[in-house]
Amino acid sequence: MSHQRYASHDPVKEPHSISLKVLRLSRPSLVTQHPIASPLSPSNSHEPPFPASLAYEPSAADTNPSPFLLSPVLNFPVSFGSAYVGETFSCTLCANNDLPIQEPDATSAKKIRDVRIEAEMKTPGTGAVQKLEMGGAGATDGGQDLEPGQTLQGVVKFDLKEEGNHVLAVTVSYYEATETSGRTRTFRKLYQFICKSSLIVRTKVSPLPRSTTADASGPRSWVLEAQLENCSEVAMQLEKVAMDVEDGLQYRDCNWDGEKPVLHPGEVEQVCFVVHEESEGSLKATADGKLVFGILGIGWRGEMGSRGYLSTGKLGTRAAR
């Protein structure tokens, strides 16, 4: 996540007494292990094997005998990583008092009062700026006084709903006071990151023949097929794929009943729904001759249990003439 520091709102050019640190909050991942096969011939040495090899020795006692690819060791991310549509972007904001600790009776000692942190997110679609609510100690309505070495910390979250460049804007304001004077100082930092698509959804609608009389009367039905492709860099388990249909419609889920499918990067899952009218003619065509069924909602969990969700635009088909 790149950032650019903007000049303070106040005309003072000297360094700020407060520094800002922004850290993305991400779940760790399990470290992969590569089991080492036992030697074909016994070693001439009577010394026990090294502990490192015991971890992968199938017959070793009190170790990790499982040949499973994933180990119980956690790997923390070393960089910002990738952000995907459907995820919740979380980061912690830390305003630190960088002043050195001075003697209590020093007349020139600075005091930092009324420290505030505000955060906003600019999205690529409308370009609108959304103010983010902050949790933690930074969520107080008023400012907070900081002694040298102390930190004001808060957590902000934002649901990623569209691809493209996102900009996180963080503004820090505080009152810098001495025994004889004081001033309000403010600075602002921008952090830019790119949000990628996590799932590609392709849909196809086919009409079903009416099942009543030969004069083609009765409620209409359609088959809605959707192809879900995992275009992220991590595996995901589909938890829920459901439709939110328009008034006058009902649908039947024709998908899995039991174990939920797991999609590895690049893999595809097919889902299918049968949409039908509650009564004949209950679904009306729009002015441009389109029959709108509703939206498709997809929920999943990542490798470490993180949740993701996205919904499509309104799906439908052209009305038959």
PDB file of C-alpha atoms in Angstrom:
ATOM      1  CA  MET A   1       0.000   0.000   0.000  1.00  0.00           C
ATOM      2  CA  SER A   2       1.772   3.121  -1.198  1.00  0.00           C
ATOM      3  CA  HIS A   3       1.348   6.422   0.585  1.00  0.00           C
ATOM      4  CA  GLN A   4       2.001  10.075  -0.040  1.00  0.00           C
ATOM      5  CA  ARG A   5       2.395  12.629   2.697  1.00  0.00           C
ATOM      6  CA  TYR A   6       0.719  15.971   2.195  1.00  0.00           C
ATOM      7  CA  ALA A   7       1.813  19.227   3.764  1.00  0.00           C
ATOM      8  CA  SER A   8       0.319  20.194   7.110  1.00  0.00           C
ATOM      9  CA  HIS A   9      -2.621  22.564   7.153  1.00  0.00           C
ATOM     10  CA  ASP A  10      -0.700  24.886   9.455  1.00  0.00           C
ATOM     11  CA  PRO A  11       2.129  26.961   7.933  1.00  0.00           C
ATOM     12  CA  VAL A  12       4.749  25.724  10.413  1.00  0.00           C
ATOM     13  CA  LYS A  13       7.496  23.800   8.622  1.00  0.00           C
ATOM     14  CA  GLU A  14       9.124  22.133  11.612  1.00  0.00           C
ATOM     15  CA  PRO A  15       8.644  18.388  12.156  1.00  0.00           C
ATOM     16  CA  HIS A  16       5.465  17.189  13.802  1.00  0.00           C
ATOM     17  CA  SER A  17       5.472  15.902  17.353  1.00  0.00           C
ATOM     18  CA  ILE A  18       3.052  13.118  16.334  1.00  0.00           C
ATOM     19  CA  SER A  19       3.823  10.343  13.848  1.00  0.00           C
ATOM     20  CA  LEU A  20       1.273   8.098  12.136  1.00  0.00           C
ATOM     21  CA  LYS A  21       1.584   4.384  11.473  1.00  0.00           C
ATOM     22  CA  VAL A  22      -0.963   2.463   9.386  1.00  0.00           C
ATOM     23  CA  LEU A  23      -0.916  -1.346   9.394  1.00  0.00           C
ATOM     24  CA  ARG A  24      -3.263  -3.643   7.523  1.00  0.00           C
ATOM     25  CA  LEU A  25      -4.789  -6.401   9.655  1.00  0.00           C
ATOM     26  CA  SER A  26      -4.615  -9.795   7.939  1.00  0.00           C
ATOM     27  CA  ARG A  27      -5.041 -13.372   9.036  1.00  0.00           C
ATOM     28  CA  PRO A  28      -1.970 -15.634   9.032  1.00  0.00           C
ATOM     29  CA  SER A  29      -1.658 -18.695   6.828  1.00  0.00           C
ATOM     30  CA  LEU A  30      -0.512 -22.243   7.537  1.00  0.00           C
ATOM     31  CA  VAL A  31       3.038 -23.061   6.508  1.00  0.00           C
ATOM     32  CA  THR A  32       3.405 -25.849   3.957  1.00  0.00           C
ATOM     33  CA  GLN A  33       5.696 -28.736   4.795  1.00  0.00           C
ATOM     34  CA  HIS A  34       7.417 -31.228   2.522  1.00  0.00           C
ATOM     35  CA  PRO A  35       7.653 -34.642   4.206  1.00  0.00           C
ATOM     36  CA  ILE A  36      11.035 -36.301   3.941  1.00  0.00           C
ATOM     37  CA  ALA A  37      10.967 -40.015   3.257  1.00  0.00           C
ATOM     38  CA  SER A  38      12.858 -42.389   5.549  1.00  0.00           C
ATOM     39  CA  PRO A  39      16.312 -43.477   4.287  1.00  0.00           C
ATOM     40  CA  LEU A  40      16.346 -46.715   2.328  1.00  0.00           C
ATOM     41  CA  SER A  41      19.260 -48.153   4.317  1.00  0.00           C
ATOM     42  CA  PRO A  42      19.896 -47.743   8.051  1.00  0.00           C
ATOM     43  CA  SER A  43      22.589 -45.355   9.071  1.00  0.00           C
ATOM     44  CA  ASN A  44      25.840 -46.737  10.493  1.00  0.00           C
ATOM     45  CA  SER A  45      25.662 -44.187  13.261  1.00  0.00           C
ATOM     46  CA  HIS A  46      23.799 -45.085  16.441  1.00  0.00           C
ATOM     47  CA  GLU A  47      23.025 -41.461  17.162  1.00  0.00           C
ATOM     48  CA  PRO A  48      19.330 -40.484  17.046  1.00  0.00           C
ATOM     49  CA  PRO A  49      18.180 -38.461  14.041  1.00  0.00           C
ATOM     50  CA  PHE A  50      18.179 -34.695  14.180  1.00  0.00           C
ATOM     51  CA  PRO A  51      15.012 -33.101  15.601  1.00  0.00           C
ATOM     52  CA  ALA A  52      14.369 -31.446  12.255  1.00  0.00           C
ATOM     53  CA  SER A  53      13.999 -34.809  10.584  1.00  0.00           C
ATOM     54  CA  LEU A  54      11.853 -36.150  13.412  1.00  0.00           C
ATOM     55  CA  ALA A  55       9.136 -33.696  12.449  1.00  0.00           C
ATOM     56  CA  TYR A  56       8.747 -35.473   9.115  1.00  0.00           C
ATOM     57  CA  GLU A  57       9.547 -39.055  10.138  1.00  0.00           C
ATOM     58  CA  PRO A  58       6.352 -41.140   9.839  1.00  0.00           C
ATOM     59  CA  SER A  59       7.415 -43.514  12.624  1.00  0.00           C
ATOM     60  CA  ALA A  60       8.780 -40.925  15.012  1.00  0.00           C
ATOM     61  CA  ALA A  61       7.004 -40.684  18.346  1.00  0.00           C
ATOM     62  CA  ASP A  62       5.873 -37.468  20.029  1.00  0.00           C
ATOM     63  CA  THR A  63       6.359 -35.440  16.836  1.00  0.00           C
ATOM     64  CA  ASN A  64       4.169 -34.500  13.890  1.00  0.00           C
ATOM     65  CA  PRO A  65       3.665 -37.847  12.129  1.00  0.00           C
ATOM     66  CA  SER A  66       1.013 -36.608   9.713  1.00  0.00           C
ATOM     67  CA  PRO A  67       2.161 -36.471   6.056  1.00  0.00           C
ATOM     68  CA  PHE A  68      -0.431 -33.732   5.409  1.00  0.00           C
ATOM     69  CA  LEU A  69       0.912 -30.854   3.359  1.00  0.00           C
ATOM     70  CA  LEU A  70      -0.021 -28.122   5.867  1.00  0.00           C
ATOM     71  CA  SER A  71       1.800 -27.882   9.189  1.00  0.00           C
ATOM     72  CA  PRO A  72       0.500 -26.325  12.443  1.00  0.00           C
ATOM     73  CA  VAL A  73       3.006 -23.482  12.059  1.00  0.00           C
ATOM     74  CA  LEU A  74       1.530 -20.064  11.228  1.00  0.00           C
ATOM     75  CA  ASN A  75       3.055 -17.741   8.647  1.00  0.00           C
ATOM     76  CA  PHE A  76       2.390 -14.009   9.082  1.00  0.00           C
ATOM     77  CA  PRO A  77       2.150 -11.819   5.957  1.00  0.00           C
ATOM     78  CA  VAL A  78       5.315  -9.872   5.207  1.00  0.00           C
ATOM     79  CA  SER A  79       3.681  -7.238   2.993  1.00  0.00           C
ATOM     80  CA  PHE A  80       0.343  -5.603   2.258  1.00  0.00           C
ATOM     81  CA  GLY A  81      -0.773  -8.504   0.069  1.00  0.00           C
ATOM     82  CA  SER A  82      -3.754  -8.387  -2.269  1.00  0.00           C
ATOM     83  CA  ALA A  83      -7.190  -6.938  -1.557  1.00  0.00           C
ATOM     84  CA  TYR A  84     -10.234  -8.587  -3.142  1.00  0.00           C
ATOM     85  CA  VAL A  85     -13.841  -7.633  -3.778  1.00  0.00           C
ATOM     86  CA  GLY A  86     -16.118  -9.178  -1.175  1.00  0.00           C
ATOM     87  CA  GLU A  87     -13.594  -8.986   1.657  1.00  0.00           C
ATOM     88  CA  THR A  88     -13.555  -6.608   4.617  1.00  0.00           C
ATOM     89  CA  PHE A  89     -10.506  -4.338   4.565  1.00  0.00           C
ATOM     90  CA  SER A  90      -9.235  -3.743   8.113  1.00  0.00           C
ATOM     91  CA  CYS A  91      -6.316  -1.673   9.346  1.00  0.00           C
ATOM     92  CA  THR A  92      -5.068  -0.205  12.584  1.00  0.00           C
ATOM     93  CA  LEU A  93      -4.142   3.479  12.854  1.00  0.00           C
ATOM     94  CA  CYS A  94      -1.570   4.554  15.436  1.00  0.00           C
ATOM     95  CA  ALA A  95      -0.778   8.165  16.381  1.00  0.00           C
ATOM     96  CA  ASN A  96       2.463   8.151  18.388  1.00  0.00           C
ATOM     97  CA  ASN A  97       3.849  10.928  20.597  1.00  0.00           C
ATOM     98  CA  ASP A  98       7.492  11.036  19.481  1.00  0.00           C
ATOM     99  CA  LEU A  99       8.625  13.736  21.912  1.00  0.00           C
ATOM    100  CA  PRO A 100      11.504  12.752  24.202  1.00  0.00           C
ATOM    101  CA  ILE A 101      10.777  12.336  27.885  1.00  0.00           C
ATOM    102  CA  GLN A 102      11.734  15.564  29.678  1.00  0.00           C
ATOM    103  CA  GLU A 103      12.022  16.661  33.282  1.00  0.00           C
ATOM    104  CA  PRO A 104       8.634  17.556  34.807  1.00  0.00           C
ATOM    105  CA  ASP A 105       9.808  21.041  35.802  1.00  0.00           C
ATOM    106  CA  ALA A 106      11.227  21.934  32.380  1.00  0.00           C
ATOM    107  CA  THR A 107       9.716  25.233  31.265  1.00  0.00           C
ATOM    108  CA  SER A 108      10.137  24.447  27.569  1.00  0.00           C
ATOM    109  CA  ALA A 109       8.529  20.995  27.763  1.00  0.00           C
ATOM    110  CA  LYS A 110       5.833  20.450  25.144  1.00  0.00           C
ATOM    111  CA  LYS A 111       2.493  18.924  26.002  1.00  0.00           C
ATOM    112  CA  ILE A 112       0.394  17.076  23.441  1.00  0.00           C
ATOM    113  CA  ARG A 113      -3.331  17.510  23.950  1.00  0.00           C
ATOM    114  CA  ASP A 114      -6.560  16.647  22.129  1.00  0.00           C
ATOM    115  CA  VAL A 115      -5.131  14.098  19.646  1.00  0.00           C
ATOM    116  CA  ARG A 116      -7.723  13.021  17.076  1.00  0.00           C
ATOM    117  CA  ILE A 117      -7.632  10.550  14.166  1.00  0.00           C
ATOM    118  CA  GLU A 118     -10.121  10.648  11.287  1.00  0.00           C
ATOM    119  CA  ALA A 119     -10.222   8.242   8.348  1.00  0.00           C
ATOM    120  CA  GLU A 120     -12.021   8.278   4.994  1.00  0.00           C
ATOM    121  CA  MET A 121     -12.126   5.907   2.016  1.00  0.00           C
ATOM    122  CA  LYS A 122     -12.420   7.041  -1.585  1.00  0.00           C
ATOM    123  CA  THR A 123     -13.783   4.386  -3.949  1.00  0.00           C
ATOM    124  CA  PRO A 124     -13.249   4.222  -7.735  1.00  0.00           C
ATOM    125  CA  GLY A 125     -16.899   4.007  -8.805  1.00  0.00           C
ATOM    126  CA  THR A 126     -18.546   7.293  -7.906  1.00  0.00           C
ATOM    127  CA  GLY A 127     -15.429   8.904  -6.494  1.00  0.00           C
ATOM    128  CA  ALA A 128     -17.382   9.653  -3.325  1.00  0.00           C
ATOM    129  CA  VAL A 129     -15.571   9.791   0.004  1.00  0.00           C
ATOM    130  CA  GLN A 130     -16.979   7.683   2.846  1.00  0.00           C
ATOM    131  CA  LYS A 131     -16.109   8.453   6.440  1.00  0.00           C
ATOM    132  CA  LEU A 132     -14.955   5.390   8.383  1.00  0.00           C
ATOM    133  CA  GLU A 133     -16.026   4.696  11.933  1.00  0.00           C
ATOM    134  CA  MET A 134     -13.122   3.910  14.214  1.00  0.00           C
ATOM    135  CA  GLY A 135     -13.106   1.250  16.918  1.00  0.00           C
ATOM    136  CA  GLY A 136     -10.776   0.919  19.877  1.00  0.00           C
ATOM    137  CA  ALA A 137      -9.277   3.737  21.956  1.00  0.00           C
ATOM    138  CA  GLY A 138      -9.391   6.052  18.940  1.00  0.00           C
ATOM    139  CA  ALA A 139     -13.189   5.828  18.840  1.00  0.00           C
ATOM    140  CA  THR A 140     -13.685   8.402  21.600  1.00  0.00           C
ATOM    141  CA  ASP A 141     -15.797  11.419  20.682  1.00  0.00           C
ATOM    142  CA  GLY A 142     -13.226  13.890  21.986  1.00  0.00           C
ATOM    143  CA  GLY A 143      -9.479  14.057  21.633  1.00  0.00           C
ATOM    144  CA  GLN A 144      -7.010  12.300  23.891  1.00  0.00           C
ATOM    145  CA  ASP A 145      -3.927  13.653  25.656  1.00  0.00           C
ATOM    146  CA  LEU A 146      -0.700  11.749  25.025  1.00  0.00           C
ATOM    147  CA  GLU A 147       2.408  11.705  27.159  1.00  0.00           C
ATOM    148  CA  PRO A 148       5.803  11.167  25.447  1.00  0.00           C
ATOM    149  CA  GLY A 149       5.968   7.590  24.183  1.00  0.00           C
ATOM    150  CA  GLN A 150       2.212   6.996  24.372  1.00  0.00           C
ATOM    151  CA  THR A 151       0.038   5.944  21.431  1.00  0.00           C
ATOM    152  CA  LEU A 152      -3.560   6.546  20.357  1.00  0.00           C
ATOM    153  CA  GLN A 153      -4.720   3.512  18.392  1.00  0.00           C
ATOM    154  CA  GLY A 154      -7.918   2.631  16.546  1.00  0.00           C
ATOM    155  CA  VAL A 155      -9.184   0.120  13.983  1.00  0.00           C
ATOM    156  CA  VAL A 156     -11.191   0.949  10.848  1.00  0.00           C
ATOM    157  CA  LYS A 157     -13.011  -1.495   8.564  1.00  0.00           C
ATOM    158  CA  PHE A 158     -14.439  -1.156   5.071  1.00  0.00           C
ATOM    159  CA  ASP A 159     -16.350  -3.651   2.913  1.00  0.00           C
ATOM    160  CA  LEU A 160     -14.740  -3.846  -0.528  1.00  0.00           C
ATOM    161  CA  LYS A 161     -17.468  -3.910  -3.183  1.00  0.00           C
ATOM    162  CA  GLU A 162     -15.777  -2.823  -6.416  1.00  0.00           C
ATOM    163  CA  GLU A 163     -12.544  -3.238  -8.318  1.00  0.00           C
ATOM    164  CA  GLY A 164      -9.989  -0.510  -8.879  1.00  0.00           C
ATOM    165  CA  ASN A 165      -7.953   2.041  -6.958  1.00  0.00           C
ATOM    166  CA  HIS A 166      -9.033   2.799  -3.394  1.00  0.00           C
ATOM    167  CA  VAL A 167      -7.550   5.623  -1.347  1.00  0.00           C
ATOM    168  CA  LEU A 168      -7.498   5.606   2.449  1.00  0.00           C
ATOM    169  CA  ALA A 169      -7.129   9.174   3.766  1.00  0.00           C
ATOM    170  CA  VAL A 170      -6.056   9.606   7.406  1.00  0.00           C
ATOM    171  CA  THR A 171      -6.054  12.997   9.137  1.00  0.00           C
ATOM    172  CA  VAL A 172      -4.345  13.568  12.494  1.00  0.00           C
ATOM    173  CA  SER A 173      -4.897  16.745  14.504  1.00  0.00           C
ATOM    174  CA  TYR A 174      -3.538  17.715  17.931  1.00  0.00           C
ATOM    175  CA  TYR A 175      -2.834  20.691  20.170  1.00  0.00           C
ATOM    176  CA  GLU A 176       0.830  21.359  20.937  1.00  0.00           C
ATOM    177  CA  ALA A 177       1.229  23.424  24.107  1.00  0.00           C
ATOM    178  CA  THR A 178       4.081  24.878  26.151  1.00  0.00           C
ATOM    179  CA  GLU A 179       4.082  26.908  29.349  1.00  0.00           C
ATOM    180  CA  THR A 180       3.682  30.163  27.411  1.00  0.00           C
ATOM    181  CA  SER A 181       1.925  29.328  24.135  1.00  0.00           C
ATOM    182  CA  GLY A 182       0.047  26.728  22.138  1.00  0.00           C
ATOM    183  CA  ARG A 183      -1.060  25.886  18.604  1.00  0.00           C
ATOM    184  CA  THR A 184      -3.215  23.395  16.752  1.00  0.00           C
ATOM    185  CA  ARG A 185      -1.407  21.295  14.159  1.00  0.00           C
ATOM    186  CA  THR A 186      -2.783  18.951  11.518  1.00  0.00           C
ATOM    187  CA  PHE A 187      -1.383  16.632   8.876  1.00  0.00           C
ATOM    188  CA  ARG A 188      -2.906  14.215   6.396  1.00  0.00           C
ATOM    189  CA  LYS A 189      -1.646  11.061   4.683  1.00  0.00           C
ATOM    190  CA  LEU A 190      -3.079   9.165   1.727  1.00  0.00           C
ATOM    191  CA  TYR A 191      -2.673   5.412   1.250  1.00  0.00           C
ATOM    192  CA  GLN A 192      -3.569   3.906  -2.131  1.00  0.00           C
ATOM    193  CA  PHE A 193      -4.194   0.250  -2.906  1.00  0.00           C
ATOM    194  CA  ILE A 194      -5.782  -1.749  -5.718  1.00  0.00           C
ATOM    195  CA  CYS A 195      -8.778  -4.013  -5.132  1.00  0.00           C
ATOM    196  CA  LYS A 196      -8.980  -7.053  -7.418  1.00  0.00           C
ATOM    197  CA  SER A 197     -11.854  -9.312  -8.388  1.00  0.00           C
ATOM    198  CA  SER A 198     -12.204 -12.434  -6.266  1.00  0.00           C
ATOM    199  CA  LEU A 199     -14.908 -14.265  -8.231  1.00  0.00           C
ATOM    200  CA  ILE A 200     -15.922 -14.089 -11.874  1.00  0.00           C
ATOM    201  CA  VAL A 201     -19.635 -14.844 -12.264  1.00  0.00           C
ATOM    202  CA  ARG A 202     -20.984 -15.840 -15.692  1.00  0.00           C
ATOM    203  CA  THR A 203     -24.721 -16.491 -16.064  1.00  0.00           C
ATOM    204  CA  LYS A 204     -27.009 -18.055 -18.656  1.00  0.00           C
ATOM    205  CA  VAL A 205     -30.824 -18.118 -18.718  1.00  0.00           C
ATOM    206  CA  SER A 206     -32.923 -20.679 -20.625  1.00  0.00           C
ATOM    207  CA  PRO A 207     -36.750 -20.863 -20.724  1.00  0.00           C
ATOM    208  CA  LEU A 208     -38.514 -24.050 -19.701  1.00  0.00           C
ATOM    209  CA  PRO A 209     -41.559 -25.311 -21.659  1.00  0.00           C
ATOM    210  CA  ARG A 210     -44.874 -24.676 -19.926  1.00  0.00           C
ATOM    211  CA  SER A 211     -46.314 -27.738 -18.288  1.00  0.00           C
ATOM    212  CA  THR A 212     -50.040 -27.080 -18.628  1.00  0.00           C
ATOM    213  CA  THR A 213     -52.322 -27.098 -21.640  1.00  0.00           C
ATOM    214  CA  ALA A 214     -51.407 -27.047 -25.285  1.00  0.00           C
ATOM    215  CA  ASP A 215     -52.327 -23.378 -25.669  1.00  0.00           C
ATOM    216  CA  ALA A 216     -49.113 -22.451 -23.846  1.00  0.00           C
ATOM    217  CA  SER A 217     -50.831 -20.889 -20.845  1.00  0.00           C
ATOM    218  CA  GLY A 218     -49.835 -21.063 -17.186  1.00  0.00           C
ATOM    219  CA  PRO A 219     -46.905 -19.761 -15.101  1.00  0.00           C
ATOM    220  CA  ARG A 220     -43.572 -19.435 -16.870  1.00  0.00           C
ATOM    221  CA  SER A 221     -40.297 -21.007 -15.697  1.00  0.00           C
ATOM    222  CA  TRP A 222     -36.628 -20.474 -16.493  1.00  0.00           C
ATOM    223  CA  VAL A 223     -33.331 -22.155 -15.690  1.00  0.00           C
ATOM    224  CA  LEU A 224     -30.654 -19.797 -14.395  1.00  0.00           C
ATOM    225  CA  GLU A 225     -27.135 -21.236 -14.600  1.00  0.00           C
ATOM    226  CA  ALA A 226     -24.110 -19.513 -13.083  1.00  0.00           C
ATOM    227  CA  GLN A 227     -20.433 -20.314 -13.415  1.00  0.00           C
ATOM    228  CA  LEU A 228     -18.288 -19.203 -10.452  1.00  0.00           C
ATOM    229  CA  GLU A 229     -14.560 -18.923 -11.107  1.00  0.00           C
ATOM    230  CA  ASN A 230     -12.070 -18.289  -8.325  1.00  0.00           C
ATOM    231  CA  CYS A 231      -9.711 -15.651  -9.748  1.00  0.00           C
ATOM    232  CA  SER A 232      -8.017 -14.840  -6.429  1.00  0.00           C
ATOM    233  CA  GLU A 233      -4.716 -16.225  -5.143  1.00  0.00           C
ATOM    234  CA  VAL A 234      -6.194 -18.277  -2.284  1.00  0.00           C
ATOM    235  CA  ALA A 235      -8.601 -21.175  -1.909  1.00  0.00           C
ATOM    236  CA  MET A 236     -12.167 -20.502  -0.786  1.00  0.00           C
ATOM    237  CA  GLN A 237     -15.039 -22.650   0.438  1.00  0.00           C
ATOM    238  CA  LEU A 238     -18.453 -21.663  -0.864  1.00  0.00           C
ATOM    239  CA  GLU A 239     -20.830 -21.282   2.069  1.00  0.00           C
ATOM    240  CA  LYS A 240     -23.948 -19.959   0.426  1.00  0.00           C
ATOM    241  CA  VAL A 241     -25.194 -19.248  -3.080  1.00  0.00           C
ATOM    242  CA  ALA A 242     -28.761 -17.946  -3.059  1.00  0.00           C
ATOM    243  CA  MET A 243     -31.102 -15.725  -5.029  1.00  0.00           C
ATOM    244  CA  ASP A 244     -33.053 -12.675  -3.911  1.00  0.00           C
ATOM    245  CA  VAL A 245     -35.910 -12.761  -6.427  1.00  0.00           C
ATOM    246  CA  GLU A 246     -38.378 -10.051  -7.398  1.00  0.00           C
ATOM    247  CA  ASP A 247     -41.974  -9.987  -6.188  1.00  0.00           C
ATOM    248  CA  GLY A 248     -44.161 -12.520  -7.965  1.00  0.00           C
ATOM    249  CA  LEU A 249     -41.313 -15.038  -8.383  1.00  0.00           C
ATOM    250  CA  GLN A 250     -40.085 -18.112  -6.548  1.00  0.00           C
ATOM    251  CA  TYR A 251     -37.031 -20.257  -7.146  1.00  0.00           C
ATOM    252  CA  ARG A 252     -35.731 -23.768  -6.451  1.00  0.00           C
ATOM    253  CA  ASP A 253     -32.109 -24.390  -5.521  1.00  0.00           C
ATOM    254  CA  CYS A 254     -30.619 -27.282  -7.551  1.00  0.00           C
ATOM    255  CA  ASN A 255     -27.143 -27.175  -6.012  1.00  0.00           C
ATOM    256  CA  TRP A 256     -25.127 -29.182  -3.513  1.00  0.00           C
ATOM    257  CA  ASP A 257     -26.766 -30.778  -0.516  1.00  0.00           C
ATOM    258  CA  GLY A 258     -24.085 -31.734   1.956  1.00  0.00           C
ATOM    259  CA  GLU A 259     -20.377 -31.001   1.761  1.00  0.00           C
ATOM    260  CA  LYS A 260     -19.675 -27.474   0.569  1.00  0.00           C
ATOM    261  CA  PRO A 261     -17.406 -27.151  -2.475  1.00  0.00           C
ATOM    262  CA  VAL A 262     -13.870 -25.773  -2.195  1.00  0.00           C
ATOM    263  CA  LEU A 263     -12.510 -23.669  -5.055  1.00  0.00           C
ATOM    264  CA  HIS A 264      -8.759 -23.407  -5.484  1.00  0.00           C
ATOM    265  CA  PRO A 265      -7.331 -20.537  -7.562  1.00  0.00           C
ATOM    266  CA  GLY A 266      -8.509 -20.913 -11.169  1.00  0.00           C
ATOM    267  CA  GLU A 267     -11.157 -23.558 -10.402  1.00  0.00           C
ATOM    268  CA  VAL A 268     -14.809 -23.266 -11.445  1.00  0.00           C
ATOM    269  CA  GLU A 269     -18.094 -24.316  -9.809  1.00  0.00           C
ATOM    270  CA  GLN A 270     -21.418 -24.556 -11.657  1.00  0.00           C
ATOM    271  CA  VAL A 271     -24.658 -23.620  -9.851  1.00  0.00           C
ATOM    272  CA  CYS A 272     -28.235 -23.793 -11.098  1.00  0.00           C
ATOM    273  CA  PHE A 273     -31.635 -22.400 -10.084  1.00  0.00           C
ATOM    274  CA  VAL A 274     -35.133 -22.902 -11.467  1.00  0.00           C
ATOM    275  CA  VAL A 275     -37.060 -19.588 -11.372  1.00  0.00           C
ATOM    276  CA  HIS A 276     -40.816 -19.624 -11.868  1.00  0.00           C
ATOM    277  CA  GLU A 277     -43.804 -17.304 -11.578  1.00  0.00           C
ATOM    278  CA  GLU A 278     -46.144 -17.626  -8.611  1.00  0.00           C
ATOM    279  CA  SER A 279     -49.057 -17.240 -11.008  1.00  0.00           C
ATOM    280  CA  GLU A 280     -49.459 -16.653 -14.719  1.00  0.00           C
ATOM    281  CA  GLY A 281     -48.280 -13.183 -15.718  1.00  0.00           C
ATOM    282  CA  SER A 282     -47.027 -12.249 -12.213  1.00  0.00           C
ATOM    283  CA  LEU A 283     -43.674 -11.141 -13.687  1.00  0.00           C
ATOM    284  CA  LYS A 284     -43.988  -8.051 -15.861  1.00  0.00           C
ATOM    285  CA  ALA A 285     -41.460  -6.950 -18.448  1.00  0.00           C
ATOM    286  CA  THR A 286     -39.711  -3.610 -18.025  1.00  0.00           C
ATOM    287  CA  ALA A 287     -40.056  -0.744 -20.491  1.00  0.00           C
ATOM    288  CA  ASP A 288     -37.118  -2.045 -22.510  1.00  0.00           C
ATOM    289  CA  GLY A 289     -38.611  -5.543 -22.756  1.00  0.00           C
ATOM    290  CA  LYS A 290     -36.534  -7.290 -20.081  1.00  0.00           C
ATOM    291  CA  LEU A 291     -37.704  -9.750 -17.444  1.00  0.00           C
ATOM    292  CA  VAL A 292     -35.792  -9.126 -14.192  1.00  0.00           C
ATOM    293  CA  PHE A 293     -35.401 -12.103 -11.823  1.00  0.00           C
ATOM    294  CA  GLY A 294     -33.360 -10.575  -9.013  1.00  0.00           C
ATOM    295  CA  ILE A 295     -29.782 -10.753  -7.753  1.00  0.00           C
ATOM    296  CA  LEU A 296     -27.447 -13.626  -6.915  1.00  0.00           C
ATOM    297  CA  GLY A 297     -25.631 -13.522  -3.554  1.00  0.00           C
ATOM    298  CA  ILE A 298     -22.466 -15.561  -2.963  1.00  0.00           C
ATOM    299  CA  GLY A 299     -20.800 -16.095   0.417  1.00  0.00           C
ATOM    300  CA  TRP A 300     -17.549 -17.903   1.151  1.00  0.00           C
ATOM    301  CA  ARG A 301     -14.794 -18.435   3.694  1.00  0.00           C
ATOM    302  CA  GLY A 302     -11.077 -18.159   3.090  1.00  0.00           C
ATOM    303  CA  GLU A 303      -8.374 -20.603   4.127  1.00  0.00           C
ATOM    304  CA  MET A 304      -8.199 -19.211   7.678  1.00  0.00           C
ATOM    305  CA  GLY A 305     -11.923 -18.618   8.129  1.00  0.00           C
ATOM    306  CA  SER A 306     -12.176 -15.046   6.873  1.00  0.00           C
ATOM    307  CA  ARG A 307     -15.586 -14.275   5.372  1.00  0.00           C
ATOM    308  CA  GLY A 308     -16.296 -12.908   1.917  1.00  0.00           C
ATOM    309  CA  TYR A 309     -19.518 -11.911   0.195  1.00  0.00           C
ATOM    310  CA  LEU A 310     -20.556 -10.341  -3.086  1.00  0.00           C
ATOM    311  CA  SER A 311     -23.774  -9.897  -5.005  1.00  0.00           C
ATOM    312  CA  THR A 312     -24.352  -9.534  -8.728  1.00  0.00           C
ATOM    313  CA  GLY A 313     -26.365  -6.904 -10.487  1.00  0.00           C
ATOM    314  CA  LYS A 314     -29.955  -7.654 -11.409  1.00  0.00           C
ATOM    315  CA  LEU A 315     -30.197 -10.771 -13.559  1.00  0.00           C
ATOM    316  CA  GLY A 316     -32.866 -11.549 -16.143  1.00  0.00           C
ATOM    317  CA  THR A 317     -33.627 -12.259 -19.756  1.00  0.00           C
ATOM    318  CA  ARG A 318     -35.355 -10.696 -22.742  1.00  0.00           C
ATOM    319  CA  ALA A 319     -39.112 -11.171 -22.853  1.00  0.00           C
ATOM    320  CA  ALA A 320     -40.273 -13.565 -25.570  1.00  0.00           C
ATOM    321  CA  ARG A 321     -42.262 -11.978 -28.365  1.00  0.00           C
TER     322      ARG A 321
END
